[in-house]
mmCIF file of C-alpha atoms in Angstrom:
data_model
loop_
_atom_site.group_PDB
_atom_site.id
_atom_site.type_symbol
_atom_site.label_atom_id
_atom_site.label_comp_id
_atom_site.label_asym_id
_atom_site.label_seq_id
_atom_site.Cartn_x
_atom_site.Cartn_y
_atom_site.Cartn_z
ATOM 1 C CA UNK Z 1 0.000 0.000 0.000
ATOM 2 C CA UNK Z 2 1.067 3.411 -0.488
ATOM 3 C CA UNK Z 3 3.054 4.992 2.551
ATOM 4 C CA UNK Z 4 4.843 8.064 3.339
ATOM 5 C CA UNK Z 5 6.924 7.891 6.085
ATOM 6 C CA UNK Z 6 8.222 11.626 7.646
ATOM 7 C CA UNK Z 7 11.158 11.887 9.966
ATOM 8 C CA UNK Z 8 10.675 12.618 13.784
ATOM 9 C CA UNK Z 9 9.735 15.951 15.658
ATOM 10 C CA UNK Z 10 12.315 18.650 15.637
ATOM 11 C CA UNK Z 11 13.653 21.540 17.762
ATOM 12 C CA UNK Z 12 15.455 24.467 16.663
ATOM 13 C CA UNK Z 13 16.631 27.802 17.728
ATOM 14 C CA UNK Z 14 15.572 30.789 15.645
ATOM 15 C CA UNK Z 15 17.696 31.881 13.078
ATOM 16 C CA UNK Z 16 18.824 27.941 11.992
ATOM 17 C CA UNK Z 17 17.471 25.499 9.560
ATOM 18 C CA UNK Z 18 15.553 22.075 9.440
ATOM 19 C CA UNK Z 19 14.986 19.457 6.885
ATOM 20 C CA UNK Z 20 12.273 17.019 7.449
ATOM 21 C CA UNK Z 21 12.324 13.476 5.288
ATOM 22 C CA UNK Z 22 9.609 12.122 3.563
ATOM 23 C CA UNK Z 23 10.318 8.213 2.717
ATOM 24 C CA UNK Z 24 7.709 6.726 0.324
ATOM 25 C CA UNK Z 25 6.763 3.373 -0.468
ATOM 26 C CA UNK Z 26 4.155 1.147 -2.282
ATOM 27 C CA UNK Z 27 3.893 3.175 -5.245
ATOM 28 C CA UNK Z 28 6.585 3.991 -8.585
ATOM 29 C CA UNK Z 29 8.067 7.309 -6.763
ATOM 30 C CA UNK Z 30 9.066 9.062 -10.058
ATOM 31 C CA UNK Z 31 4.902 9.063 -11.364
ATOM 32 C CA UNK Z 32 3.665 11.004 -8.978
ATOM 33 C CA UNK Z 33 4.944 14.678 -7.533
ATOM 34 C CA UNK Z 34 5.540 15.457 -3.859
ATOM 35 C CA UNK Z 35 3.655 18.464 -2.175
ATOM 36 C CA UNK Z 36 4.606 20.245 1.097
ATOM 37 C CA UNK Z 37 2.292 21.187 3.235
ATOM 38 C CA UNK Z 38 2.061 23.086 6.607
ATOM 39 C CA UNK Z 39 -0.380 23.508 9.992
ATOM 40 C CA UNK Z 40 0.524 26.122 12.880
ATOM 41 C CA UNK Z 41 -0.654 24.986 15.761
ATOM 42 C CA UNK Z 42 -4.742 25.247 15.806
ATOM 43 C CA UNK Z 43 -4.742 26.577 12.221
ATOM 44 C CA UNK Z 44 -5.684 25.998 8.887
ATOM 45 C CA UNK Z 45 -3.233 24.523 5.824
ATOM 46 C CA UNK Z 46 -0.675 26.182 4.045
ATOM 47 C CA UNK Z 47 0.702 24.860 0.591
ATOM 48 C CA UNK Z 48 4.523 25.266 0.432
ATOM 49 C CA UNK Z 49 5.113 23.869 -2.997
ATOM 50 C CA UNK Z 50 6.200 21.019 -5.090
ATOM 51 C CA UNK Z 51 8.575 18.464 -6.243
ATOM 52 C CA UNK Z 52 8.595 16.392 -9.544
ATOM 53 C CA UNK Z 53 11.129 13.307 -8.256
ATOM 54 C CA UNK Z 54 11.315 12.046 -11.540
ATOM 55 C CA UNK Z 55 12.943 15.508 -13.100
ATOM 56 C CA UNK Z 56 14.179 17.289 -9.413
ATOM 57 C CA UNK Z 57 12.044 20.336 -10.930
ATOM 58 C CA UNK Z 58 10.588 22.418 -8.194
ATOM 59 C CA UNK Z 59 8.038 25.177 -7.793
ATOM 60 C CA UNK Z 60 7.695 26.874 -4.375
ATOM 61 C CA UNK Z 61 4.665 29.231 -3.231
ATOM 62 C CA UNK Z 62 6.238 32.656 -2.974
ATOM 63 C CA UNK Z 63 5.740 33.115 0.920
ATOM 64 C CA UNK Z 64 8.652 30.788 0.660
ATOM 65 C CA UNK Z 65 10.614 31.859 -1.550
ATOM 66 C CA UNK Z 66 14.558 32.097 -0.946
ATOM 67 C CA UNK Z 67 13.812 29.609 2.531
ATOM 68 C CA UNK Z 68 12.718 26.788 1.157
ATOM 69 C CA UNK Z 69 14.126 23.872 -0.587
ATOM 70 C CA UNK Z 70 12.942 20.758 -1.876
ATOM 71 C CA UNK Z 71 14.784 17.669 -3.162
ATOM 72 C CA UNK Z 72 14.865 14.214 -3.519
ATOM 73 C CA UNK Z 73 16.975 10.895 -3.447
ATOM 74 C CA UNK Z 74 15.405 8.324 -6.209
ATOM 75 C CA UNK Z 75 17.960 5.846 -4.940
ATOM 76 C CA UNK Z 76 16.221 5.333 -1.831
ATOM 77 C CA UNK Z 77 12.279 7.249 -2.888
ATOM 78 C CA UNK Z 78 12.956 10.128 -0.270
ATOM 79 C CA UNK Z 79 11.802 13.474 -0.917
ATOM 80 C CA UNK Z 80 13.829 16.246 1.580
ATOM 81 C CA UNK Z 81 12.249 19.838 2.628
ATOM 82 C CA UNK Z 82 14.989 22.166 4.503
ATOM 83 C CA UNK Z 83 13.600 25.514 5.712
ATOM 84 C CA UNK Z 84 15.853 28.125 6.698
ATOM 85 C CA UNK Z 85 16.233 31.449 8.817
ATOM 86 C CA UNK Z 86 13.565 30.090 10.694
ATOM 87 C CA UNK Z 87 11.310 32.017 13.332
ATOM 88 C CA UNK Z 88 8.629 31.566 15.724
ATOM 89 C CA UNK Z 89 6.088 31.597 13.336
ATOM 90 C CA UNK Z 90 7.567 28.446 11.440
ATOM 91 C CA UNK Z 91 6.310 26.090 14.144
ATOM 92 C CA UNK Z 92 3.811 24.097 12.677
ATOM 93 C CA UNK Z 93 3.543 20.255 11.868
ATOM 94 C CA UNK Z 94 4.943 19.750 8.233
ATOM 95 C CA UNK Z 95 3.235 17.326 5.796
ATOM 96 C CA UNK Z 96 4.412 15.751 3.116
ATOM 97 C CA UNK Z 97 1.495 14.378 0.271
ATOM 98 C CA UNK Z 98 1.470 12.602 -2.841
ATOM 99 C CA UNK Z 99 -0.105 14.298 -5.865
ATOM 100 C CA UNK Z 100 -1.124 13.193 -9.137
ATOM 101 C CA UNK Z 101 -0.074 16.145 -11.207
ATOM 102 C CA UNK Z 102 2.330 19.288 -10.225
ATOM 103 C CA UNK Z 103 -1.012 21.123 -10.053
ATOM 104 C CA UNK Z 104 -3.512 19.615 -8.060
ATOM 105 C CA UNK Z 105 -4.722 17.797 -5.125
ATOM 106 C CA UNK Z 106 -2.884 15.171 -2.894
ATOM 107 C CA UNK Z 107 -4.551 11.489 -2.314
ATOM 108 C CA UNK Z 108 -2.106 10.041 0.156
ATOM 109 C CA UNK Z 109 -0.368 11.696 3.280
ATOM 110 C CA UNK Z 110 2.603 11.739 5.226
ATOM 111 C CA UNK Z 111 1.990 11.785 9.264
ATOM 112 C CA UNK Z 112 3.315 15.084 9.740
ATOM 113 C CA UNK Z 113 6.614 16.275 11.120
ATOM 114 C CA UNK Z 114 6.249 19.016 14.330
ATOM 115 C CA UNK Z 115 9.037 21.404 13.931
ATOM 116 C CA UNK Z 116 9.135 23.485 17.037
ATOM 117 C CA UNK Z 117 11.218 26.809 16.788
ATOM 118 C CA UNK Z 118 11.985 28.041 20.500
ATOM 119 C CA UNK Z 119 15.068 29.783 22.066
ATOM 120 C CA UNK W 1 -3.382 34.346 -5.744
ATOM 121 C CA UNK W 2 -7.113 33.031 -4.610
ATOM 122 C CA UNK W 3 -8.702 33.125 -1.914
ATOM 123 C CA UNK W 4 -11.709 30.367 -0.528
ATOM 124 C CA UNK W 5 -13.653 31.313 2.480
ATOM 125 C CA UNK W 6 -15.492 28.484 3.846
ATOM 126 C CA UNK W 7 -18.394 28.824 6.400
ATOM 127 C CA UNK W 8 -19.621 28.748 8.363
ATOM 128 C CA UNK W 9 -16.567 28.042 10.476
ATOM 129 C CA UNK W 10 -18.373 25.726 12.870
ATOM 130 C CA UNK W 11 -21.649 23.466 12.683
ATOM 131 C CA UNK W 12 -23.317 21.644 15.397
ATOM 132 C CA UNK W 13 -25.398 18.727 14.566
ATOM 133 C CA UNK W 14 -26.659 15.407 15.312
ATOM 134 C CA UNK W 15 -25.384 12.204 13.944
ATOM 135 C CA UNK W 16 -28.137 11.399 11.375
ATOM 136 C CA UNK W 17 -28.298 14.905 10.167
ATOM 137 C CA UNK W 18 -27.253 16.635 6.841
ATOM 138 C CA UNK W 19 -24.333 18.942 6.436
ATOM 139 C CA UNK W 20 -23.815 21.485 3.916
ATOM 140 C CA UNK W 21 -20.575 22.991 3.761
ATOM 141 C CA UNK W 22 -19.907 26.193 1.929
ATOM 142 C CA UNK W 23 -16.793 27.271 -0.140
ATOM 143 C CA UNK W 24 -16.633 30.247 -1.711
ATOM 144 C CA UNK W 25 -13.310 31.565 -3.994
ATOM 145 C CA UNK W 26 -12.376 35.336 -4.425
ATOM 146 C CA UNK W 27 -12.464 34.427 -8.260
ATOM 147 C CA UNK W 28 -13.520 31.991 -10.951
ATOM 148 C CA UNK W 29 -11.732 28.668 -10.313
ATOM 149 C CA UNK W 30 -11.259 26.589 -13.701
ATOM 150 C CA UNK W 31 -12.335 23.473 -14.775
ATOM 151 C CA UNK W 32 -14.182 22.418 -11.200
ATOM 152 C CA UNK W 33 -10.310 22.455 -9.870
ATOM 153 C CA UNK W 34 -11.586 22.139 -6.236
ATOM 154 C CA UNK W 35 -10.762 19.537 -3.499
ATOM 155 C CA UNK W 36 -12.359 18.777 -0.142
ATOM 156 C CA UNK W 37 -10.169 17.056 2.626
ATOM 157 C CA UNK W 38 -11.429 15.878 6.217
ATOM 158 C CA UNK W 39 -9.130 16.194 9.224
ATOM 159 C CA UNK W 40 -9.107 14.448 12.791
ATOM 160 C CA UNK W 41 -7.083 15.854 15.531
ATOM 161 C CA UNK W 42 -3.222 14.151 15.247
ATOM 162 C CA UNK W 43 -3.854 13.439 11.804
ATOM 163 C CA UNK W 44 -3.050 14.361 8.018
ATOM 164 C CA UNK W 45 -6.042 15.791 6.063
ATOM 165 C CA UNK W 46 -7.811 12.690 3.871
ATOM 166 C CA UNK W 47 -8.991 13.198 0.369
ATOM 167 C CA UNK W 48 -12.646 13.025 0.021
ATOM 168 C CA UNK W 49 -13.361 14.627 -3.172
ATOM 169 C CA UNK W 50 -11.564 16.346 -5.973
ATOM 170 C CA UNK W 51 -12.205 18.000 -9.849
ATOM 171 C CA UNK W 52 -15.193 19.337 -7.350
ATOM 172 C CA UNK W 53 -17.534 16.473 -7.341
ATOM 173 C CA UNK W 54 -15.659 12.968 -7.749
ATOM 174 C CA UNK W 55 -14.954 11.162 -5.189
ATOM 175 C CA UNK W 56 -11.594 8.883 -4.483
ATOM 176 C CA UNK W 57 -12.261 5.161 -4.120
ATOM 177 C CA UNK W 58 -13.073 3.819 -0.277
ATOM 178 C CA UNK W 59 -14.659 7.332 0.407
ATOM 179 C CA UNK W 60 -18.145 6.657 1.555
ATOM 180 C CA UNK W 61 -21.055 8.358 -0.879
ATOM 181 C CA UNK W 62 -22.655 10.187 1.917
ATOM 182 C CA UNK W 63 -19.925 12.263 0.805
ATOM 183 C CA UNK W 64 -20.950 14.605 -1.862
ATOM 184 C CA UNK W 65 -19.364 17.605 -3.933
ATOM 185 C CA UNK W 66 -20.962 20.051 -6.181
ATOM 186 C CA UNK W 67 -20.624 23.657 -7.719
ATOM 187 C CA UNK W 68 -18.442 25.211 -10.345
ATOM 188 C CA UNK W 69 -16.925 28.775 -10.740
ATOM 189 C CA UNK W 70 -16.395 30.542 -7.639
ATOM 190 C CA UNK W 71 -19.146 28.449 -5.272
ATOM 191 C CA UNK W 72 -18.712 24.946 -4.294
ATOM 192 C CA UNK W 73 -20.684 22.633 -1.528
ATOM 193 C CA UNK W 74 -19.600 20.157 -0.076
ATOM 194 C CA UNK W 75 -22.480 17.365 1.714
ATOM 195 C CA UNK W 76 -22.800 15.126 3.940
ATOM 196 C CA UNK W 77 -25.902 13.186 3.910
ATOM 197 C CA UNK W 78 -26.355 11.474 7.072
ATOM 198 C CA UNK W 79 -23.462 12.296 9.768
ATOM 199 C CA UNK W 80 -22.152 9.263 11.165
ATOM 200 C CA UNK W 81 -19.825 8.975 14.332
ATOM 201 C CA UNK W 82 -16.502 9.019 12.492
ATOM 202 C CA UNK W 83 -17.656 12.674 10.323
ATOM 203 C CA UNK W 84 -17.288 14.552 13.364
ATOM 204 C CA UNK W 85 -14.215 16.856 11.956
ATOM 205 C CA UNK W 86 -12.501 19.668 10.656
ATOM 206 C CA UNK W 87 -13.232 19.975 6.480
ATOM 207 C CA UNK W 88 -10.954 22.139 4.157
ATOM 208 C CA UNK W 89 -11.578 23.032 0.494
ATOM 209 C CA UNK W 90 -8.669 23.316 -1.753
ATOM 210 C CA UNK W 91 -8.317 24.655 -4.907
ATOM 211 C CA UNK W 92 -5.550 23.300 -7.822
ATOM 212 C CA UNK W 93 -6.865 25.775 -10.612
ATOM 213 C CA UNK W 94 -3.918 28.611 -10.048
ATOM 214 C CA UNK W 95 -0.063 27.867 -10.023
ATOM 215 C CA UNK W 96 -0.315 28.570 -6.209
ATOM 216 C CA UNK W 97 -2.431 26.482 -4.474
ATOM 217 C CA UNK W 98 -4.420 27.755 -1.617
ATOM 218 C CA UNK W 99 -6.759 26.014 0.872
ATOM 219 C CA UNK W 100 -9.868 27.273 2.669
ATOM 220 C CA UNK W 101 -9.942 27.874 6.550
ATOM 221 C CA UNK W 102 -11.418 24.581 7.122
ATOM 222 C CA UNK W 103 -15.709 23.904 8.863
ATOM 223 C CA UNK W 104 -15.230 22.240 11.848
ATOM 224 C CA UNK W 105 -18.245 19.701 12.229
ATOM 225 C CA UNK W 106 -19.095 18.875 15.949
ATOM 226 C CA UNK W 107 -21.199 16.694 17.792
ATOM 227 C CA UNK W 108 -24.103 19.037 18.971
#
């Protein structure tokens, strides 16, 4: 079955950087594109952008321009997301989700990474 | 970029009852480009339907979608136990994607 498997909780210190994994399985991993996908605590979604593992091509919402950036590893089906200059305001759980298409919606989810940014 | 305002931000209601859920975009979305996603506390947000009105296989069809343009619905025909959520509309018709603020459905 189709599984996305992110990489534990994380604490950082404003000012650094993070980069959450995203291991998938159960499916051919250069078919389908990778989405990011964010939640502060008690609020809604926010889109963060895209992958294409088959070509490496990216496309990142512009809130996030410059911070974010989004590879992947075919050898092992891993898709990376590293955020940097991080502040308070980055806290949030960090999803990673299958998508059909660069533009569209995402039928399969990671269980979410909590990146907690705290001095 | 566009915007979707969903409302209203909470419903109460019984399980047995029907829920309409309301998305609304600050401009025309193209071909039916929406997506609805239900969300349980601790978890990811699960696809229930996309291109506005079709729904993903294993997704129960008390689920519903309809609308086009800048209004879309989203029903629920007869709550049952497991419903009781937070909903959130998406759309995929722009190059940036943008969700709604998300219905939460509770147990009145």
């Amino acid at each position: 079955q189709v599984q996305l498997v992110q990489s534990g909780a994380e604490v950082r210190k404003p000012g650094a950087s993070v980069k959450v994994s995203c291991r998938t399985s159960g499916y051919s991993f250069t078919v389908y594109y990778i989405q990011w996908v964010r939640q502060a605590p008690g609020q809604g979604l926010e889109w963060m952008g895209w992958i294409n593992p088959n070509s490496g091509s990216t496309n990142y919402a512009q809130k996030f321009q410059g911070r974010v950036t989004m590879t992947r590893d075919t050898s092992i089906s891993t898709v990376y997301m590293e955020l940097t200059r991080l502040t308070s305001d980055d806290t949030a759980v960090y999803y990673c989700a299958r998508a059909p298409s660069r533009l569209t919606y995402f039928d399969h989810g990671g269980q979410g990474t909590l990146v907690t940014v705290s001095s | 970029e566009i915007v979707l305002t969903q409302s209203p931000g909470t419903l109460s209601l019984s399980p047995g009852e029907r829920a309409t859920l309301s998305c609304r975009a600050s401009q025309s979305i193209s071909n039916y480009q929406l997506a609805w996603y239900q969300q349980k506390p601790g978890q990811a947000p699960r696809l229930l339907i996309y291109a506005a009105s079709s729904r993903p296989t294993g997704i129960p069809d008390r689920f519903s979608g309809s609308g086009s343009g800048t209004d879309f619905t989203l029903t629920i025909s007869r709550l049952e136990p497991e419903d009781f959520a937070v909903y959130y509309c998406q759309q995929y018709g722009s190059s940036s994607l943008t969700f709604g603020g998300g219905t939460k459905v509770e147990i009145k």
